Amino acid sequence: TGTTRPQRLLRAVQERATRGDSESVIAAIDHFCRHQEWAMNVGDEKGFILDSVVSEVSPQTALELGTYCGYSTVRIARLLPPGGHLITLEFNPNYAAVARQVIAWAGLEDMVQVVEGASGDWIPHLREHFGIESFDFVFLDHWKELYLPDIKLLEECGLLRKGTVLLADNVICPGTPDYLEYVRKSQSYESHYFGSHLEYTRAEDGLEKSVYLG
Ligand SMILES: O=C(NC/C=C/[C@H]1O[C@@H](n2cnc3c(NCCO)ncnc32)[C@H](O)[C@@H]1O)c1cc(-c2ccc(F)cc2)cc(O)c1O
Ligand SMILES: [Mg+2]
């Protein structure tokens, strides 16, 4: 049995990036995905939009749904303010193991908690387990049909507050139609679409930023 794509991505990071240098980790993954093997990281073009939203929110508490290899985890964590903390949920243990090593290579392990398990199981326990009152920022990038049920669960668990910013990847490709309809129609959200492209391709895709109004 050979290696998996996440393992080959991790090796590219360890061979090309400088330990402790998060920019070089991001560049190594983008290089790997552009020149070796495509992988479903948010990528550099949408990543630039992610960076600008994270910088604007400057979250003390952030949540990511779907860690995969940790690419967007590193993008978010490197921009957190002092005292800021990111919890990222990943239910595939092999992906979680790779992500932990990518995050550590970037030197960001102190700001990030990779939590192994399903978002639906973990969201109701985040407050008691991690002492989280509410999230300032949520990045959605896991299975697309779970975006809507998971934000409804976050609402029910009181983990969103007036002003919480949700940023959702892939609202065009692969697409999250039910989520988009909900956040754009609901009186509880103020939504804005950032047009871009599917990572490392010319296909259309974009990010939806939705502010929870309470
Ligand atoms: O499918 C895409 N992403 C899915 C991500 C899944 C990751 O999240 C983890 N995950 C899934 N469900 C849960 C869960 N909760 C659910 C279980 O209870 N709880 C925790 N973690 C979860 C997985 O283990 C993965 O690590 C995608 C596709 C394209 C794409 C576009 C065009 C193409 F042609 C091909 C592909 C582009 C993208 O940017 C994409 O993000
Ligand atoms: Mg994505």
PDB file of N, CA, C and O in Angstrom, residues 62-66 87-91 115-135 137-143 146-160 166:
ATOM      1  N   ALA A  62     -12.449  31.089  17.261  1.00  0.00           N
ATOM      2  CA  ALA A  62     -12.781  30.725  15.885  1.00  0.00           C
ATOM      3  C   ALA A  62     -13.017  29.225  15.810  1.00  0.00           C
ATOM      4  O   ALA A  62     -12.420  28.445  16.574  1.00  0.00           O
ATOM      5  N   LEU A  63     -13.929  28.850  14.892  1.00  0.00           N
ATOM      6  CA  LEU A  63     -14.268  27.435  14.680  1.00  0.00           C
ATOM      7  C   LEU A  63     -14.131  27.123  13.200  1.00  0.00           C
ATOM      8  O   LEU A  63     -14.563  27.925  12.365  1.00  0.00           O
ATOM      9  N   GLU A  64     -13.521  25.979  12.874  1.00  0.00           N
ATOM     10  CA  GLU A  64     -13.464  25.523  11.487  1.00  0.00           C
ATOM     11  C   GLU A  64     -14.124  24.157  11.420  1.00  0.00           C
ATOM     12  O   GLU A  64     -13.845  23.283  12.262  1.00  0.00           O
ATOM     13  N   LEU A  65     -15.003  23.957  10.446  1.00  0.00           N
ATOM     14  CA  LEU A  65     -15.658  22.665  10.244  1.00  0.00           C
ATOM     15  C   LEU A  65     -15.021  22.020   9.020  1.00  0.00           C
ATOM     16  O   LEU A  65     -15.176  22.525   7.896  1.00  0.00           O
ATOM     17  N   GLY A  66     -14.268  20.923   9.253  1.00  0.00           N
ATOM     18  CA  GLY A  66     -13.558  20.239   8.174  1.00  0.00           C
ATOM     19  C   GLY A  66     -12.137  20.733   8.060  1.00  0.00           C
ATOM     20  O   GLY A  66     -11.847  21.705   7.379  1.00  0.00           O
ATOM     21  N   ILE A  87     -10.575  26.298  17.056  1.00  0.00           N
ATOM     22  CA  ILE A  87     -10.951  24.889  17.197  1.00  0.00           C
ATOM     23  C   ILE A  87     -11.339  24.395  15.815  1.00  0.00           C
ATOM     24  O   ILE A  87     -12.131  25.056  15.127  1.00  0.00           O
ATOM     25  N   THR A  88     -10.743  23.278  15.380  1.00  0.00           N
ATOM     26  CA  THR A  88     -11.081  22.751  14.061  1.00  0.00           C
ATOM     27  C   THR A  88     -11.532  21.303  14.199  1.00  0.00           C
ATOM     28  O   THR A  88     -10.854  20.503  14.839  1.00  0.00           O
ATOM     29  N   LEU A  89     -12.719  21.002  13.634  1.00  0.00           N
ATOM     30  CA  LEU A  89     -13.323  19.676  13.760  1.00  0.00           C
ATOM     31  C   LEU A  89     -13.037  18.852  12.518  1.00  0.00           C
ATOM     32  O   LEU A  89     -13.276  19.297  11.393  1.00  0.00           O
ATOM     33  N   GLU A  90     -12.516  17.628  12.718  1.00  0.00           N
ATOM     34  CA  GLU A  90     -12.184  16.738  11.604  1.00  0.00           C
ATOM     35  C   GLU A  90     -12.524  15.299  12.004  1.00  0.00           C
ATOM     36  O   GLU A  90     -12.021  14.804  13.008  1.00  0.00           O
ATOM     37  N   PHE A  91     -13.405  14.651  11.184  1.00  0.00           N
ATOM     38  CA  PHE A  91     -13.804  13.326  11.649  1.00  0.00           C
ATOM     39  C   PHE A  91     -13.006  12.199  11.046  1.00  0.00           C
ATOM     40  O   PHE A  91     -13.136  11.055  11.493  1.00  0.00           O
ATOM     41  N   VAL A 115      -9.842  18.785  16.801  1.00  0.00           N
ATOM     42  CA  VAL A 115     -10.740  17.900  17.549  1.00  0.00           C
ATOM     43  C   VAL A 115     -11.253  16.823  16.607  1.00  0.00           C
ATOM     44  O   VAL A 115     -11.859  17.132  15.565  1.00  0.00           O
ATOM     45  N   GLU A 116     -10.980  15.569  16.939  1.00  0.00           N
ATOM     46  CA  GLU A 116     -11.355  14.463  16.065  1.00  0.00           C
ATOM     47  C   GLU A 116     -12.785  14.029  16.356  1.00  0.00           C
ATOM     48  O   GLU A 116     -13.126  13.741  17.512  1.00  0.00           O
ATOM     49  N   GLY A 117     -13.607  14.017  15.320  1.00  0.00           N
ATOM     50  CA  GLY A 117     -14.980  13.575  15.500  1.00  0.00           C
ATOM     51  C   GLY A 117     -15.903  14.316  14.564  1.00  0.00           C
ATOM     52  O   GLY A 117     -15.466  15.193  13.821  1.00  0.00           O
ATOM     53  N   ALA A 118     -17.186  13.968  14.618  1.00  0.00           N
ATOM     54  CA  ALA A 118     -18.173  14.560  13.726  1.00  0.00           C
ATOM     55  C   ALA A 118     -18.689  15.874  14.292  1.00  0.00           C
ATOM     56  O   ALA A 118     -18.975  15.965  15.493  1.00  0.00           O
ATOM     57  N   SER A 119     -18.855  16.852  13.427  1.00  0.00           N
ATOM     58  CA  SER A 119     -19.315  18.177  13.861  1.00  0.00           C
ATOM     59  C   SER A 119     -20.629  18.069  14.627  1.00  0.00           C
ATOM     60  O   SER A 119     -20.794  18.693  15.680  1.00  0.00           O
ATOM     61  N   GLY A 120     -21.546  17.228  14.108  1.00  0.00           N
ATOM     62  CA  GLY A 120     -22.868  17.091  14.739  1.00  0.00           C
ATOM     63  C   GLY A 120     -22.783  16.554  16.156  1.00  0.00           C
ATOM     64  O   GLY A 120     -23.582  16.913  17.021  1.00  0.00           O
ATOM     65  N   ASP A 121     -21.787  15.726  16.414  1.00  0.00           N
ATOM     66  CA  ASP A 121     -21.618  15.168  17.764  1.00  0.00           C
ATOM     67  C   ASP A 121     -20.929  16.157  18.688  1.00  0.00           C
ATOM     68  O   ASP A 121     -21.210  16.222  19.876  1.00  0.00           O
ATOM     69  N   TRP A 122     -19.982  16.905  18.123  1.00  0.00           N
ATOM     70  CA  TRP A 122     -19.123  17.764  18.953  1.00  0.00           C
ATOM     71  C   TRP A 122     -19.726  19.142  19.257  1.00  0.00           C
ATOM     72  O   TRP A 122     -19.556  19.649  20.350  1.00  0.00           O
ATOM     73  N   ILE A 123     -20.447  19.735  18.323  1.00  0.00           N
ATOM     74  CA  ILE A 123     -20.933  21.108  18.521  1.00  0.00           C
ATOM     75  C   ILE A 123     -21.683  21.281  19.846  1.00  0.00           C
ATOM     76  O   ILE A 123     -21.401  22.215  20.592  1.00  0.00           O
ATOM     77  N   PRO A 124     -22.580  20.308  20.213  1.00  0.00           N
ATOM     78  CA  PRO A 124     -23.296  20.481  21.496  1.00  0.00           C
ATOM     79  C   PRO A 124     -22.411  20.411  22.737  1.00  0.00           C
ATOM     80  O   PRO A 124     -22.855  20.722  23.837  1.00  0.00           O
ATOM     81  N   HIS A 125     -21.161  19.978  22.564  1.00  0.00           N
ATOM     82  CA  HIS A 125     -20.286  19.817  23.745  1.00  0.00           C
ATOM     83  C   HIS A 125     -19.138  20.819  23.779  1.00  0.00           C
ATOM     84  O   HIS A 125     -18.298  20.761  24.679  1.00  0.00           O
ATOM     85  N   LEU A 126     -19.071  21.738  22.810  1.00  0.00           N
ATOM     86  CA  LEU A 126     -17.915  22.651  22.733  1.00  0.00           C
ATOM     87  C   LEU A 126     -17.847  23.582  23.947  1.00  0.00           C
ATOM     88  O   LEU A 126     -16.769  23.855  24.471  1.00  0.00           O
ATOM     89  N   ARG A 127     -19.025  24.013  24.421  1.00  0.00           N
ATOM     90  CA  ARG A 127     -19.020  24.976  25.542  1.00  0.00           C
ATOM     91  C   ARG A 127     -18.442  24.313  26.782  1.00  0.00           C
ATOM     92  O   ARG A 127     -17.475  24.788  27.353  1.00  0.00           O
ATOM     93  N   GLU A 128     -19.016  23.112  27.133  1.00  0.00           N
ATOM     94  CA  GLU A 128     -18.587  22.459  28.392  1.00  0.00           C
ATOM     95  C   GLU A 128     -17.144  21.982  28.271  1.00  0.00           C
ATOM     96  O   GLU A 128     -16.355  22.058  29.198  1.00  0.00           O
ATOM     97  N   HIS A 129     -16.768  21.544  27.048  1.00  0.00           N
ATOM     98  CA  HIS A 129     -15.437  20.938  26.873  1.00  0.00           C
ATOM     99  C   HIS A 129     -14.311  21.958  26.765  1.00  0.00           C
ATOM    100  O   HIS A 129     -13.188  21.728  27.214  1.00  0.00           O
ATOM    101  N   PHE A 130     -14.593  23.068  26.112  1.00  0.00           N
ATOM    102  CA  PHE A 130     -13.521  24.042  25.836  1.00  0.00           C
ATOM    103  C   PHE A 130     -13.781  25.405  26.471  1.00  0.00           C
ATOM    104  O   PHE A 130     -13.042  26.346  26.226  1.00  0.00           O
ATOM    105  N   GLY A 131     -14.884  25.492  27.244  1.00  0.00           N
ATOM    106  CA  GLY A 131     -15.164  26.758  27.925  1.00  0.00           C
ATOM    107  C   GLY A 131     -15.443  27.883  26.945  1.00  0.00           C
ATOM    108  O   GLY A 131     -15.109  29.050  27.194  1.00  0.00           O
ATOM    109  N   ILE A 132     -16.037  27.515  25.788  1.00  0.00           N
ATOM    110  CA  ILE A 132     -16.359  28.525  24.769  1.00  0.00           C
ATOM    111  C   ILE A 132     -17.728  29.136  25.088  1.00  0.00           C
ATOM    112  O   ILE A 132     -18.690  28.396  25.241  1.00  0.00           O
ATOM    113  N   GLU A 133     -17.814  30.445  25.174  1.00  0.00           N
ATOM    114  CA  GLU A 133     -19.099  31.121  25.363  1.00  0.00           C
ATOM    115  C   GLU A 133     -19.811  31.197  23.998  1.00  0.00           C
ATOM    116  O   GLU A 133     -20.914  30.708  23.808  1.00  0.00           O
ATOM    117  N   SER A 134     -19.124  31.781  23.038  1.00  0.00           N
ATOM    118  CA  SER A 134     -19.649  31.861  21.657  1.00  0.00           C
ATOM    119  C   SER A 134     -18.466  32.065  20.718  1.00  0.00           C
ATOM    120  O   SER A 134     -17.344  32.340  21.153  1.00  0.00           O
ATOM    121  N   PHE A 135     -18.714  31.875  19.403  1.00  0.00           N
ATOM    122  CA  PHE A 135     -17.639  32.030  18.414  1.00  0.00           C
ATOM    123  C   PHE A 135     -17.735  33.395  17.741  1.00  0.00           C
ATOM    124  O   PHE A 135     -18.837  33.879  17.441  1.00  0.00           O
ATOM    125  N   PHE A 137     -15.956  33.812  14.899  1.00  0.00           N
ATOM    126  CA  PHE A 137     -15.760  33.488  13.482  1.00  0.00           C
ATOM    127  C   PHE A 137     -15.916  31.986  13.263  1.00  0.00           C
ATOM    128  O   PHE A 137     -15.435  31.185  14.079  1.00  0.00           O
ATOM    129  N   VAL A 138     -16.602  31.585  12.194  1.00  0.00           N
ATOM    130  CA  VAL A 138     -16.768  30.175  11.815  1.00  0.00           C
ATOM    131  C   VAL A 138     -16.449  30.023  10.334  1.00  0.00           C
ATOM    132  O   VAL A 138     -16.991  30.759   9.503  1.00  0.00           O
ATOM    133  N   PHE A 139     -15.547  29.080   9.995  1.00  0.00           N
ATOM    134  CA  PHE A 139     -15.235  28.770   8.591  1.00  0.00           C
ATOM    135  C   PHE A 139     -15.824  27.405   8.270  1.00  0.00           C
ATOM    136  O   PHE A 139     -15.509  26.418   8.949  1.00  0.00           O
ATOM    137  N   LEU A 140     -16.689  27.339   7.271  1.00  0.00           N
ATOM    138  CA  LEU A 140     -17.347  26.096   6.882  1.00  0.00           C
ATOM    139  C   LEU A 140     -16.701  25.556   5.614  1.00  0.00           C
ATOM    140  O   LEU A 140     -16.669  26.246   4.584  1.00  0.00           O
ATOM    141  N   ASP A 141     -16.151  24.334   5.698  1.00  0.00           N
ATOM    142  CA  ASP A 141     -15.497  23.733   4.541  1.00  0.00           C
ATOM    143  C   ASP A 141     -15.556  22.212   4.605  1.00  0.00           C
ATOM    144  O   ASP A 141     -14.698  21.529   4.049  1.00  0.00           O
ATOM    145  N   HIS A 142     -16.568  21.666   5.296  1.00  0.00           N
ATOM    146  CA  HIS A 142     -16.704  20.217   5.365  1.00  0.00           C
ATOM    147  C   HIS A 142     -17.727  19.760   4.344  1.00  0.00           C
ATOM    148  O   HIS A 142     -17.867  20.382   3.285  1.00  0.00           O
ATOM    149  N   TRP A 143     -18.430  18.677   4.574  1.00  0.00           N
ATOM    150  CA  TRP A 143     -19.364  18.171   3.569  1.00  0.00           C
ATOM    151  C   TRP A 143     -20.445  19.206   3.302  1.00  0.00           C
ATOM    152  O   TRP A 143     -21.006  19.774   4.236  1.00  0.00           O
ATOM    153  N   LEU A 146     -23.882  19.480   4.851  1.00  0.00           N
ATOM    154  CA  LEU A 146     -23.938  19.635   6.315  1.00  0.00           C
ATOM    155  C   LEU A 146     -23.791  21.083   6.778  1.00  0.00           C
ATOM    156  O   LEU A 146     -23.892  21.385   7.953  1.00  0.00           O
ATOM    157  N   TYR A 147     -23.534  21.979   5.814  1.00  0.00           N
ATOM    158  CA  TYR A 147     -23.378  23.388   6.223  1.00  0.00           C
ATOM    159  C   TYR A 147     -24.647  23.859   6.943  1.00  0.00           C
ATOM    160  O   TYR A 147     -24.585  24.409   8.042  1.00  0.00           O
ATOM    161  N   LEU A 148     -25.817  23.627   6.337  1.00  0.00           N
ATOM    162  CA  LEU A 148     -27.064  24.147   6.899  1.00  0.00           C
ATOM    163  C   LEU A 148     -27.414  23.500   8.233  1.00  0.00           C
ATOM    164  O   LEU A 148     -27.611  24.217   9.228  1.00  0.00           O
ATOM    165  N   PRO A 149     -27.471  22.161   8.321  1.00  0.00           N
ATOM    166  CA  PRO A 149     -27.787  21.582   9.637  1.00  0.00           C
ATOM    167  C   PRO A 149     -26.804  22.014  10.722  1.00  0.00           C
ATOM    168  O   PRO A 149     -27.197  22.225  11.869  1.00  0.00           O
ATOM    169  N   ASP A 150     -25.539  22.187  10.363  1.00  0.00           N
ATOM    170  CA  ASP A 150     -24.553  22.538  11.398  1.00  0.00           C
ATOM    171  C   ASP A 150     -24.671  23.983  11.878  1.00  0.00           C
ATOM    172  O   ASP A 150     -24.462  24.269  13.059  1.00  0.00           O
ATOM    173  N   ILE A 151     -25.064  24.911  10.986  1.00  0.00           N
ATOM    174  CA  ILE A 151     -25.222  26.278  11.533  1.00  0.00           C
ATOM    175  C   ILE A 151     -26.509  26.377  12.346  1.00  0.00           C
ATOM    176  O   ILE A 151     -26.571  27.096  13.337  1.00  0.00           O
ATOM    177  N   LYS A 152     -27.511  25.573  11.973  1.00  0.00           N
ATOM    178  CA  LYS A 152     -28.736  25.560  12.787  1.00  0.00           C
ATOM    179  C   LYS A 152     -28.421  25.014  14.175  1.00  0.00           C
ATOM    180  O   LYS A 152     -28.916  25.514  15.190  1.00  0.00           O
ATOM    181  N   LEU A 153     -27.539  24.005  14.220  1.00  0.00           N
ATOM    182  CA  LEU A 153     -27.133  23.431  15.500  1.00  0.00           C
ATOM    183  C   LEU A 153     -26.335  24.452  16.313  1.00  0.00           C
ATOM    184  O   LEU A 153     -26.527  24.595  17.525  1.00  0.00           O
ATOM    185  N   LEU A 154     -25.466  25.201  15.630  1.00  0.00           N
ATOM    186  CA  LEU A 154     -24.693  26.246  16.326  1.00  0.00           C
ATOM    187  C   LEU A 154     -25.641  27.300  16.923  1.00  0.00           C
ATOM    188  O   LEU A 154     -25.451  27.735  18.058  1.00  0.00           O
ATOM    189  N   GLU A 155     -26.676  27.645  16.158  1.00  0.00           N
ATOM    190  CA  GLU A 155     -27.682  28.606  16.659  1.00  0.00           C
ATOM    191  C   GLU A 155     -28.360  28.034  17.908  1.00  0.00           C
ATOM    192  O   GLU A 155     -28.405  28.681  18.962  1.00  0.00           O
ATOM    193  N   GLU A 156     -28.841  26.793  17.787  1.00  0.00           N
ATOM    194  CA  GLU A 156     -29.575  26.166  18.897  1.00  0.00           C
ATOM    195  C   GLU A 156     -28.721  26.064  20.153  1.00  0.00           C
ATOM    196  O   GLU A 156     -29.214  26.190  21.269  1.00  0.00           O
ATOM    197  N   CYS A 157     -27.427  25.820  19.968  1.00  0.00           N
ATOM    198  CA  CYS A 157     -26.516  25.662  21.123  1.00  0.00           C
ATOM    199  C   CYS A 157     -26.045  27.008  21.659  1.00  0.00           C
ATOM    200  O   CYS A 157     -25.217  27.056  22.575  1.00  0.00           O
ATOM    201  N   GLY A 158     -26.540  28.088  21.066  1.00  0.00           N
ATOM    202  CA  GLY A 158     -26.178  29.430  21.553  1.00  0.00           C
ATOM    203  C   GLY A 158     -24.721  29.777  21.335  1.00  0.00           C
ATOM    204  O   GLY A 158     -24.133  30.583  22.056  1.00  0.00           O
ATOM    205  N   LEU A 159     -24.122  29.168  20.332  1.00  0.00           N
ATOM    206  CA  LEU A 159     -22.685  29.396  20.075  1.00  0.00           C
ATOM    207  C   LEU A 159     -22.435  30.527  19.081  1.00  0.00           C
ATOM    208  O   LEU A 159     -21.289  30.864  18.795  1.00  0.00           O
ATOM    209  N   LEU A 160     -23.517  31.123  18.561  1.00  0.00           N
ATOM    210  CA  LEU A 160     -23.391  32.313  17.719  1.00  0.00           C
ATOM    211  C   LEU A 160     -23.883  33.514  18.527  1.00  0.00           C
ATOM    212  O   LEU A 160     -24.826  33.390  19.318  1.00  0.00           O
ATOM    213  N   LEU A 166     -19.832  34.131   9.756  1.00  0.00           N
ATOM    214  CA  LEU A 166     -19.681  32.806   9.139  1.00  0.00           C
ATOM    215  C   LEU A 166     -19.085  33.009   7.756  1.00  0.00           C
ATOM    216  O   LEU A 166     -19.495  33.914   7.031  1.00  0.00           O
TER     217      LEU A 166
END
